[in-house]
C-alpha positions as a printed Julia matrix, in Angstrom:
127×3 Matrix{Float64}:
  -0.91   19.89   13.59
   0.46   23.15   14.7
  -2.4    25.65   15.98
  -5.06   23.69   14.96
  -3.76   23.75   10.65
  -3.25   20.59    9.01
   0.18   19.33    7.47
  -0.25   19.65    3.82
   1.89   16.85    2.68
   1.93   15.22   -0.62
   4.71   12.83   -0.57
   5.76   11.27    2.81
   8.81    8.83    2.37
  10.01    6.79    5.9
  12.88    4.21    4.22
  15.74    2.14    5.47
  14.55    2.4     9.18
  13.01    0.13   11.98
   9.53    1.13   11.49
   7.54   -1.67   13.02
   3.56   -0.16   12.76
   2.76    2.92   11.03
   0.32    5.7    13.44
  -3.2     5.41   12.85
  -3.29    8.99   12.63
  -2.16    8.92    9.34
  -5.38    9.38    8.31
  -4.76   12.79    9.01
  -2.94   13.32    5.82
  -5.89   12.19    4.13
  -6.8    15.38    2.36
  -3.21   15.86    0.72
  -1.5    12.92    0.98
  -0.67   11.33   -2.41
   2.59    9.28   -2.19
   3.92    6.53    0.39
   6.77    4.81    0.84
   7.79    2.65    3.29
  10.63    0.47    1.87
  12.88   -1.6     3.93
  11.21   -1.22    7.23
   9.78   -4.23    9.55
   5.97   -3.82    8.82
   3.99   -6.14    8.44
   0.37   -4.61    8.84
  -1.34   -1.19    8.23
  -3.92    0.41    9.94
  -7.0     0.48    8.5
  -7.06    4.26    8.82
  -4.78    4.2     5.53
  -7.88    3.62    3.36
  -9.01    6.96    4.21
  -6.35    8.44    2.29
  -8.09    8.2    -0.9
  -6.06   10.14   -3.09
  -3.13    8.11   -2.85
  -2.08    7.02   -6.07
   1.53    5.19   -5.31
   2.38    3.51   -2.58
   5.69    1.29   -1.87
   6.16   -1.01    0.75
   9.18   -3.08   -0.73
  11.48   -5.02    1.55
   9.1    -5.36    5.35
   7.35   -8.48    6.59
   3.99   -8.88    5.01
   2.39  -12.21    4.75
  -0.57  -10.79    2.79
  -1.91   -7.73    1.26
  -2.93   -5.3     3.49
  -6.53   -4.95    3.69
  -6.94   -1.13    3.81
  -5.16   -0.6     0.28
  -8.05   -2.12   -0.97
  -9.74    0.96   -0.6
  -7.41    3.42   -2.4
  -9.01    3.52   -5.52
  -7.17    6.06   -7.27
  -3.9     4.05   -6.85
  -1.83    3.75  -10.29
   1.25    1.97   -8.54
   1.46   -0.44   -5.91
   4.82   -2.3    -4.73
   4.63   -5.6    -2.67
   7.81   -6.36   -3.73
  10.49   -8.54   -1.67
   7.94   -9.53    1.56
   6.57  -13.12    2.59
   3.17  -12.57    0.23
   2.2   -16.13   -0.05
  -1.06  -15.78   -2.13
  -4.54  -13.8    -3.28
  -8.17  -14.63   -2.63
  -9.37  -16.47   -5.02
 -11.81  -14.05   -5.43
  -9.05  -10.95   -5.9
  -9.75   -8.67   -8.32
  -7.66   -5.64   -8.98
  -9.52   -4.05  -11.13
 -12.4    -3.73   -9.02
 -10.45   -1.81   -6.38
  -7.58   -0.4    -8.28
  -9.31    0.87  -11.63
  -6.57    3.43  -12.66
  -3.77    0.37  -11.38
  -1.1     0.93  -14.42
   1.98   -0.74  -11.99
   1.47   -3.64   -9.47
   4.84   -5.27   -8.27
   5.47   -8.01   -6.44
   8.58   -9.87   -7.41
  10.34  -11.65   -4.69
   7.95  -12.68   -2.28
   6.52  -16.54   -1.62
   3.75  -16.66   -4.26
   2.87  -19.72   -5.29
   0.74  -21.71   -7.34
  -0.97  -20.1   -10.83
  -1.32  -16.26  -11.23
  -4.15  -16.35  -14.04
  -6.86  -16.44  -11.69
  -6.75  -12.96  -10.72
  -3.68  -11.44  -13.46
  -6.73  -11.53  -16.18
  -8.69   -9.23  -13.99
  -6.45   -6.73  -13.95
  -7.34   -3.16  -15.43
């Protein structure tokens, strides 16, 4: 913020760094913010502040440390992408259902992580 005006951005892109936690005050983008990508850092949780960016509709957070899926993304309902891929992901609720949160989902990626076990229980209940 510079004299009291919000940063309009749309896209903010932070990859192939060290980043271990992402601000809370990212929340501040909330009004224009609607890409995110935050490949090949060393995350491994969000704050929950993210949710309140609610018109995010992609967001990438290939190659960091996540064991599961990061609670707050569960509230970005106008998401149409979403990439897990290459983390430690071991698994889903068995009572995960994208389509509930993610009704416009068209892309959700998660190829080389440490699923295991069946997919159908929550892959039919996608949008």
């Amino acid at each position: 913020e510079a004299s009291g005006r919000r940063l309009r951005i749309c896209e903010l892109k932070v990859v192939h760094n060290q980043l271990a936690r992402l601000d809370a005050r990212v929340h501040r983008l909330a009004a224009s913010l609607r890409v995110l990508v935050l490949d090949h850092n060393l995350l491994s949780e969000l704050p929950e502040q993210l949710g309140e960016c609610s018109g995010l509709t992609s967001v990438s957070l290939t190659h960091n440390r996540f064991a599961a899926l990061p609670a707050c993304l569960l509230r970005l309902t106008q998401l149409r992408t979403l990439d897990l891929s290459v983390n430690s992901v071991q698994s889903f609720a068995d009572t995960f259902q994208p389509a509930t949160y993610w009704p416009r989902l068209e892309e959700f990626r998660v190829r080389e992580n440490q699923l295991s076990g069946s997919i159908d229980r929550w892959v039919g209940r996608l949008p």
